[in-house]
Amino acid sequence: MNTDHVQNDITEVLVTEAQIKQRVAEMAHILDEKYQDEVPLLVGVLKGAVMFMADIARAMTVPINMDWMALSSYGSGTVSSGVIRILKDLDADVHGRHVVIIEDIIDSGLTLSWLAANLEARGAASVEVVALLRKPAAMKVEVDVAQVGFDIPNEFVVGYGLDFNERYRNLTSIAVLDPKVYR
């Protein structure tokens, strides 16, 4: 983990780079099996899912299309506000498409639940969720998730695309951010 510049900001590594690589390969293989006769549309949720989306797309062997959405429910804080705003919508039409939402982390589940319902309402043939991380203790709504990379404790985490105030995204592992940084 490239943490020399943030060593004092991190309290614990929860998921190593090697564990992420192995799990991403397994998840991509499952998607390949499911969509061997389709061209799924992978929808990455910006900005946190960038690393995960890139790695899972490269690990898949079936033809895919990719698009991005940017949603906000956090602002600059560490707890979801519950109000979802579309900051960047899809360029692709999802009508009749098999959509795979690629998400970095499921906290409350509110944003993801809203997004899945939104894409279904747009006429997607199917919508499934693939998430790298899930915090079961933070869930407020049940979200149907096809694949989860890792269940983690209800801690504020950074790395592999996840940030605090736009920092720490480039860490190669998932790590707990010391509360002193954001309090």
Short mmCIF file of N, CA, C and O in Angstrom, two decimals, residues 41-136:
data_model
loop_
_atom_site.label_atom_id
_atom_site.label_comp_id
_atom_site.label_asym_id
_atom_site.label_seq_id
_atom_site.Cartn_x
_atom_site.Cartn_y
_atom_site.Cartn_z
N LEU A 41 -24.24 -3.37 -20.10
CA LEU A 41 -23.81 -2.00 -19.91
C LEU A 41 -23.36 -1.86 -18.47
O LEU A 41 -24.17 -1.97 -17.55
N LEU A 42 -22.07 -1.67 -18.27
CA LEU A 42 -21.54 -1.43 -16.94
C LEU A 42 -21.70 0.06 -16.64
O LEU A 42 -21.23 0.90 -17.41
N VAL A 43 -22.35 0.35 -15.53
CA VAL A 43 -22.57 1.74 -15.12
C VAL A 43 -21.77 1.98 -13.85
O VAL A 43 -22.11 1.44 -12.79
N GLY A 44 -20.71 2.74 -13.98
CA GLY A 44 -19.89 3.08 -12.83
C GLY A 44 -20.43 4.30 -12.13
O GLY A 44 -20.91 5.24 -12.78
N VAL A 45 -20.37 4.27 -10.82
CA VAL A 45 -20.83 5.41 -10.03
C VAL A 45 -19.60 6.22 -9.63
O VAL A 45 -18.74 5.76 -8.89
N LEU A 46 -19.52 7.43 -10.21
CA LEU A 46 -18.37 8.31 -9.99
C LEU A 46 -18.42 8.93 -8.60
O LEU A 46 -19.49 9.13 -8.05
N LYS A 47 -17.31 9.25 -8.06
CA LYS A 47 -15.97 9.02 -8.52
C LYS A 47 -15.40 7.77 -7.88
O LYS A 47 -14.40 7.22 -8.35
N GLY A 48 -16.00 7.32 -6.81
CA GLY A 48 -15.44 6.24 -6.01
C GLY A 48 -15.22 4.94 -6.73
O GLY A 48 -14.30 4.19 -6.41
N ALA A 49 -16.07 4.62 -7.71
CA ALA A 49 -15.99 3.31 -8.37
C ALA A 49 -15.01 3.27 -9.54
O ALA A 49 -14.91 2.24 -10.19
N VAL A 50 -14.29 4.33 -9.79
CA VAL A 50 -13.41 4.38 -10.97
C VAL A 50 -12.41 3.23 -10.98
O VAL A 50 -12.26 2.53 -11.99
N MET A 51 -11.70 3.02 -9.89
CA MET A 51 -10.67 1.97 -9.85
C MET A 51 -11.31 0.59 -10.03
O MET A 51 -10.83 -0.23 -10.81
N PHE A 52 -12.39 0.36 -9.28
CA PHE A 52 -13.09 -0.92 -9.32
C PHE A 52 -13.65 -1.18 -10.72
O PHE A 52 -13.50 -2.27 -11.28
N MET A 53 -14.29 -0.18 -11.30
CA MET A 53 -14.87 -0.32 -12.64
C MET A 53 -13.77 -0.63 -13.66
O MET A 53 -13.94 -1.53 -14.49
N ALA A 54 -12.67 0.08 -13.61
CA ALA A 54 -11.58 -0.17 -14.56
C ALA A 54 -11.04 -1.59 -14.41
O ALA A 54 -10.86 -2.29 -15.41
N ASP A 55 -10.83 -2.01 -13.18
CA ASP A 55 -10.26 -3.35 -12.97
C ASP A 55 -11.23 -4.46 -13.34
O ASP A 55 -10.84 -5.46 -13.95
N ILE A 56 -12.51 -4.30 -13.01
CA ILE A 56 -13.47 -5.36 -13.34
C ILE A 56 -13.70 -5.41 -14.84
O ILE A 56 -13.81 -6.50 -15.42
N ALA A 57 -13.73 -4.25 -15.49
CA ALA A 57 -13.91 -4.23 -16.96
C ALA A 57 -12.73 -4.90 -17.66
O ALA A 57 -12.92 -5.66 -18.61
N ARG A 58 -11.52 -4.64 -17.19
CA ARG A 58 -10.33 -5.26 -17.80
C ARG A 58 -10.29 -6.76 -17.55
O ARG A 58 -9.76 -7.51 -18.36
N ALA A 59 -10.85 -7.20 -16.42
CA ALA A 59 -10.83 -8.63 -16.09
C ALA A 59 -11.91 -9.42 -16.83
O ALA A 59 -11.81 -10.64 -16.96
N MET A 60 -12.94 -8.72 -17.32
CA MET A 60 -14.01 -9.42 -18.05
C MET A 60 -13.53 -9.75 -19.47
O MET A 60 -12.73 -9.02 -20.05
N THR A 61 -14.06 -10.86 -20.01
CA THR A 61 -13.67 -11.27 -21.36
C THR A 61 -14.81 -11.13 -22.37
O THR A 61 -14.55 -11.18 -23.57
N VAL A 62 -16.05 -10.96 -21.90
CA VAL A 62 -17.18 -10.78 -22.82
C VAL A 62 -17.21 -9.32 -23.29
O VAL A 62 -16.67 -8.44 -22.61
N PRO A 63 -17.83 -9.06 -24.43
CA PRO A 63 -17.98 -7.67 -24.86
C PRO A 63 -18.83 -6.90 -23.85
O PRO A 63 -19.81 -7.42 -23.32
N ILE A 64 -18.43 -5.66 -23.58
CA ILE A 64 -19.16 -4.81 -22.65
C ILE A 64 -19.27 -3.41 -23.22
O ILE A 64 -18.52 -3.03 -24.12
N ASN A 65 -20.20 -2.64 -22.70
CA ASN A 65 -20.25 -1.20 -22.89
C ASN A 65 -20.10 -0.59 -21.50
O ASN A 65 -20.45 -1.23 -20.50
N MET A 66 -19.59 0.63 -21.45
CA MET A 66 -19.39 1.31 -20.17
C MET A 66 -19.97 2.71 -20.22
O MET A 66 -19.92 3.37 -21.26
N ASP A 67 -20.51 3.14 -19.09
CA ASP A 67 -20.98 4.51 -18.95
C ASP A 67 -20.84 4.88 -17.48
O ASP A 67 -20.56 4.02 -16.64
N TRP A 68 -21.04 6.15 -17.19
CA TRP A 68 -20.82 6.67 -15.84
C TRP A 68 -21.96 7.56 -15.39
O TRP A 68 -22.54 8.28 -16.19
N MET A 69 -22.24 7.50 -14.11
CA MET A 69 -23.14 8.44 -13.46
C MET A 69 -22.41 9.02 -12.26
O MET A 69 -21.61 8.33 -11.63
N ALA A 70 -22.72 10.26 -11.96
CA ALA A 70 -22.22 10.87 -10.72
C ALA A 70 -23.43 11.26 -9.89
O ALA A 70 -24.32 11.97 -10.37
N LEU A 71 -23.48 10.72 -8.69
CA LEU A 71 -24.56 11.00 -7.75
C LEU A 71 -23.95 11.56 -6.49
O LEU A 71 -22.81 11.24 -6.15
N SER A 72 -24.71 12.34 -5.78
CA SER A 72 -24.20 12.88 -4.52
C SER A 72 -25.24 12.72 -3.43
O SER A 72 -26.41 13.03 -3.62
N SER A 73 -24.77 12.20 -2.30
CA SER A 73 -25.60 12.20 -1.10
C SER A 73 -24.75 12.54 0.12
O SER A 73 -25.22 12.48 1.24
N TYR A 74 -23.50 12.93 -0.12
CA TYR A 74 -22.58 13.19 0.98
C TYR A 74 -22.17 14.64 1.14
O TYR A 74 -21.97 15.10 2.24
N GLY A 75 -21.98 15.38 0.05
CA GLY A 75 -21.34 16.68 0.16
C GLY A 75 -19.90 16.46 0.56
O GLY A 75 -19.23 15.57 0.06
N SER A 76 -19.41 17.20 1.55
CA SER A 76 -18.03 17.02 1.98
C SER A 76 -17.96 16.31 3.32
O SER A 76 -16.90 16.21 3.92
N GLY A 77 -19.08 15.77 3.80
CA GLY A 77 -19.09 15.09 5.10
C GLY A 77 -18.77 13.63 4.99
O GLY A 77 -18.36 13.12 3.96
N THR A 78 -18.97 12.93 6.10
CA THR A 78 -18.67 11.51 6.17
C THR A 78 -19.92 10.67 6.36
O THR A 78 -19.86 9.46 6.44
N VAL A 79 -21.09 11.31 6.43
CA VAL A 79 -22.35 10.61 6.62
C VAL A 79 -23.31 11.05 5.53
O VAL A 79 -23.43 12.24 5.24
N SER A 80 -24.03 10.10 4.94
CA SER A 80 -24.97 10.40 3.87
C SER A 80 -26.05 11.35 4.34
O SER A 80 -26.59 11.22 5.43
N SER A 81 -26.37 12.33 3.48
CA SER A 81 -27.44 13.28 3.80
C SER A 81 -28.80 12.69 3.49
O SER A 81 -29.82 13.18 3.97
N GLY A 82 -28.86 11.63 2.66
CA GLY A 82 -30.12 11.02 2.28
C GLY A 82 -30.77 11.69 1.07
O GLY A 82 -31.72 11.17 0.51
N VAL A 83 -30.29 12.85 0.66
CA VAL A 83 -30.81 13.55 -0.51
C VAL A 83 -29.91 13.23 -1.69
O VAL A 83 -28.72 13.51 -1.66
N ILE A 84 -30.49 12.61 -2.73
CA ILE A 84 -29.69 12.17 -3.87
C ILE A 84 -29.83 13.16 -5.01
O ILE A 84 -30.94 13.53 -5.39
N ARG A 85 -28.68 13.58 -5.54
CA ARG A 85 -28.67 14.49 -6.69
C ARG A 85 -27.87 13.83 -7.81
O ARG A 85 -26.83 13.23 -7.56
N ILE A 86 -28.38 13.94 -9.05
CA ILE A 86 -27.62 13.48 -10.22
C ILE A 86 -26.71 14.63 -10.64
O ILE A 86 -27.19 15.69 -11.02
N LEU A 87 -25.42 14.40 -10.56
CA LEU A 87 -24.44 15.40 -10.97
C LEU A 87 -24.02 15.18 -12.42
O LEU A 87 -23.67 16.12 -13.12
N LYS A 88 -24.01 13.90 -12.86
CA LYS A 88 -23.72 13.55 -14.26
C LYS A 88 -24.58 12.35 -14.60
O LYS A 88 -24.53 11.34 -13.93
N ASP A 89 -25.41 12.49 -15.62
CA ASP A 89 -26.29 11.40 -16.03
C ASP A 89 -25.60 10.55 -17.09
O ASP A 89 -24.56 10.93 -17.64
N LEU A 90 -26.22 9.43 -17.38
CA LEU A 90 -25.71 8.52 -18.41
C LEU A 90 -25.78 9.16 -19.79
O LEU A 90 -26.70 9.93 -20.07
N ASP A 91 -24.84 8.79 -20.64
CA ASP A 91 -24.91 9.15 -22.04
C ASP A 91 -25.72 8.11 -22.81
O ASP A 91 -26.39 8.42 -23.78
N ALA A 92 -25.65 6.85 -22.37
CA ALA A 92 -26.31 5.74 -23.04
C ALA A 92 -27.78 5.64 -22.64
O ALA A 92 -28.16 5.97 -21.51
N ASP A 93 -28.58 5.14 -23.56
CA ASP A 93 -29.97 4.81 -23.29
C ASP A 93 -29.98 3.39 -22.71
O ASP A 93 -29.43 2.47 -23.31
N VAL A 94 -30.60 3.21 -21.55
CA VAL A 94 -30.60 1.90 -20.92
C VAL A 94 -31.81 1.06 -21.32
O VAL A 94 -31.89 -0.12 -20.96
N HIS A 95 -32.73 1.63 -22.08
CA HIS A 95 -33.94 0.90 -22.44
C HIS A 95 -33.60 -0.41 -23.15
O HIS A 95 -32.88 -0.44 -24.14
N GLY A 96 -34.10 -1.52 -22.59
CA GLY A 96 -33.86 -2.83 -23.17
C GLY A 96 -32.48 -3.42 -22.90
O GLY A 96 -32.18 -4.50 -23.38
N ARG A 97 -31.65 -2.72 -22.14
CA ARG A 97 -30.27 -3.15 -21.89
C ARG A 97 -30.17 -3.90 -20.56
O ARG A 97 -30.92 -3.64 -19.63
N HIS A 98 -29.19 -4.77 -20.47
CA HIS A 98 -28.85 -5.42 -19.20
C HIS A 98 -27.80 -4.53 -18.53
O HIS A 98 -26.69 -4.39 -19.05
N VAL A 99 -28.18 -3.93 -17.42
CA VAL A 99 -27.35 -2.94 -16.76
C VAL A 99 -26.72 -3.55 -15.50
O VAL A 99 -27.41 -4.16 -14.68
N VAL A 100 -25.42 -3.35 -15.36
CA VAL A 100 -24.71 -3.78 -14.16
C VAL A 100 -24.16 -2.53 -13.50
O VAL A 100 -23.26 -1.87 -14.05
N ILE A 101 -24.71 -2.18 -12.34
CA ILE A 101 -24.22 -1.03 -11.59
C ILE A 101 -22.95 -1.47 -10.87
O ILE A 101 -22.96 -2.45 -10.13
N ILE A 102 -21.87 -0.75 -11.11
CA ILE A 102 -20.59 -1.02 -10.46
C ILE A 102 -20.42 0.05 -9.38
O ILE A 102 -20.26 1.23 -9.68
N GLU A 103 -20.48 -0.39 -8.12
CA GLU A 103 -20.47 0.53 -6.99
C GLU A 103 -19.27 0.26 -6.09
O GLU A 103 -18.89 -0.90 -5.91
N ASP A 104 -18.70 1.31 -5.56
CA ASP A 104 -17.54 1.15 -4.67
C ASP A 104 -17.96 0.63 -3.31
O ASP A 104 -17.40 -0.33 -2.80
N ILE A 105 -18.98 1.27 -2.69
CA ILE A 105 -19.33 0.92 -1.31
C ILE A 105 -20.82 1.14 -1.06
O ILE A 105 -21.39 2.12 -1.55
N ILE A 106 -21.40 0.22 -0.34
CA ILE A 106 -22.79 0.36 0.08
C ILE A 106 -22.78 0.68 1.57
O ILE A 106 -22.36 -0.14 2.38
N ASP A 107 -23.20 1.90 1.90
CA ASP A 107 -23.32 2.31 3.30
C ASP A 107 -24.77 2.11 3.72
O ASP A 107 -25.17 1.02 4.07
N SER A 108 -25.56 3.16 3.63
CA SER A 108 -26.97 3.08 4.03
C SER A 108 -27.80 2.29 3.03
O SER A 108 -28.82 1.72 3.38
N GLY A 109 -27.37 2.27 1.77
CA GLY A 109 -28.14 1.62 0.71
C GLY A 109 -29.13 2.55 0.05
O GLY A 109 -29.74 2.20 -0.96
N LEU A 110 -29.32 3.74 0.58
CA LEU A 110 -30.33 4.67 0.06
C LEU A 110 -30.02 5.11 -1.37
O LEU A 110 -30.89 5.08 -2.24
N THR A 111 -28.78 5.51 -1.62
CA THR A 111 -28.42 5.97 -2.96
C THR A 111 -28.53 4.84 -3.97
O THR A 111 -29.09 5.01 -5.06
N LEU A 112 -28.02 3.70 -3.62
CA LEU A 112 -28.03 2.56 -4.54
C LEU A 112 -29.45 2.08 -4.82
O LEU A 112 -29.80 1.75 -5.95
N SER A 113 -30.29 2.04 -3.81
CA SER A 113 -31.69 1.66 -3.98
C SER A 113 -32.38 2.63 -4.94
O SER A 113 -33.10 2.22 -5.85
N TRP A 114 -32.12 3.91 -4.76
CA TRP A 114 -32.70 4.93 -5.63
C TRP A 114 -32.20 4.75 -7.06
O TRP A 114 -32.97 4.81 -8.01
N LEU A 115 -30.89 4.51 -7.23
CA LEU A 115 -30.31 4.38 -8.56
C LEU A 115 -30.88 3.16 -9.29
O LEU A 115 -31.24 3.25 -10.47
N ALA A 116 -30.96 2.03 -8.62
CA ALA A 116 -31.50 0.82 -9.26
C ALA A 116 -32.94 1.06 -9.71
O ALA A 116 -33.30 0.70 -10.85
N ALA A 117 -33.74 1.67 -8.86
CA ALA A 117 -35.14 1.96 -9.22
C ALA A 117 -35.20 2.94 -10.39
O ALA A 117 -36.04 2.80 -11.30
N ASN A 118 -34.32 3.92 -10.42
CA ASN A 118 -34.27 4.90 -11.49
C ASN A 118 -33.96 4.24 -12.83
O ASN A 118 -34.60 4.52 -13.85
N LEU A 119 -32.98 3.34 -12.85
CA LEU A 119 -32.60 2.66 -14.10
C LEU A 119 -33.68 1.69 -14.55
O LEU A 119 -33.94 1.55 -15.74
N GLU A 120 -34.33 1.02 -13.60
CA GLU A 120 -35.46 0.15 -13.95
C GLU A 120 -36.59 0.97 -14.57
O GLU A 120 -37.21 0.56 -15.56
N ALA A 121 -36.86 2.14 -14.01
CA ALA A 121 -37.92 3.01 -14.52
C ALA A 121 -37.60 3.52 -15.93
O ALA A 121 -38.52 3.85 -16.69
N ARG A 122 -36.34 3.55 -16.29
CA ARG A 122 -35.94 3.97 -17.63
C ARG A 122 -36.08 2.84 -18.64
O ARG A 122 -35.76 3.01 -19.81
N GLY A 123 -36.52 1.66 -18.20
CA GLY A 123 -36.79 0.56 -19.11
C GLY A 123 -35.66 -0.43 -19.31
O GLY A 123 -35.66 -1.17 -20.30
N ALA A 124 -34.71 -0.47 -18.39
CA ALA A 124 -33.64 -1.47 -18.50
C ALA A 124 -34.24 -2.87 -18.48
O ALA A 124 -35.20 -3.14 -17.75
N ALA A 125 -33.69 -3.76 -19.28
CA ALA A 125 -34.15 -5.16 -19.31
C ALA A 125 -33.88 -5.82 -17.96
O ALA A 125 -34.67 -6.63 -17.48
N SER A 126 -32.74 -5.48 -17.36
CA SER A 126 -32.40 -5.97 -16.02
C SER A 126 -31.42 -4.99 -15.41
O SER A 126 -30.70 -4.29 -16.12
N VAL A 127 -31.42 -4.96 -14.09
CA VAL A 127 -30.47 -4.14 -13.35
C VAL A 127 -29.92 -5.00 -12.22
O VAL A 127 -30.68 -5.56 -11.44
N GLU A 128 -28.61 -5.12 -12.17
CA GLU A 128 -27.99 -5.82 -11.05
C GLU A 128 -26.88 -4.97 -10.49
O GLU A 128 -26.33 -4.11 -11.17
N VAL A 129 -26.57 -5.20 -9.23
CA VAL A 129 -25.57 -4.42 -8.52
C VAL A 129 -24.37 -5.30 -8.17
O VAL A 129 -24.54 -6.41 -7.66
N VAL A 130 -23.19 -4.79 -8.48
CA VAL A 130 -21.93 -5.40 -8.09
C VAL A 130 -21.18 -4.35 -7.28
O VAL A 130 -20.87 -3.27 -7.80
N ALA A 131 -20.94 -4.65 -6.02
CA ALA A 131 -20.31 -3.69 -5.13
C ALA A 131 -19.02 -4.26 -4.56
O ALA A 131 -18.98 -5.44 -4.18
N LEU A 132 -18.00 -3.45 -4.49
CA LEU A 132 -16.74 -3.90 -3.89
C LEU A 132 -16.90 -4.08 -2.39
O LEU A 132 -16.47 -5.08 -1.84
N LEU A 133 -17.52 -3.11 -1.73
CA LEU A 133 -17.62 -3.11 -0.28
C LEU A 133 -19.07 -2.92 0.18
O LEU A 133 -19.84 -2.22 -0.49
N ARG A 134 -19.38 -3.50 1.33
CA ARG A 134 -20.69 -3.29 1.95
C ARG A 134 -20.49 -3.20 3.46
O ARG A 134 -19.72 -3.97 4.03
N LYS A 135 -21.21 -2.25 4.06
CA LYS A 135 -21.20 -2.10 5.52
C LYS A 135 -22.55 -2.56 6.06
O LYS A 135 -23.49 -1.76 6.14
N PRO A 136 -22.69 -3.84 6.40
CA PRO A 136 -23.99 -4.34 6.87
C PRO A 136 -24.56 -3.56 8.05
O PRO A 136 -25.77 -3.34 8.12
#
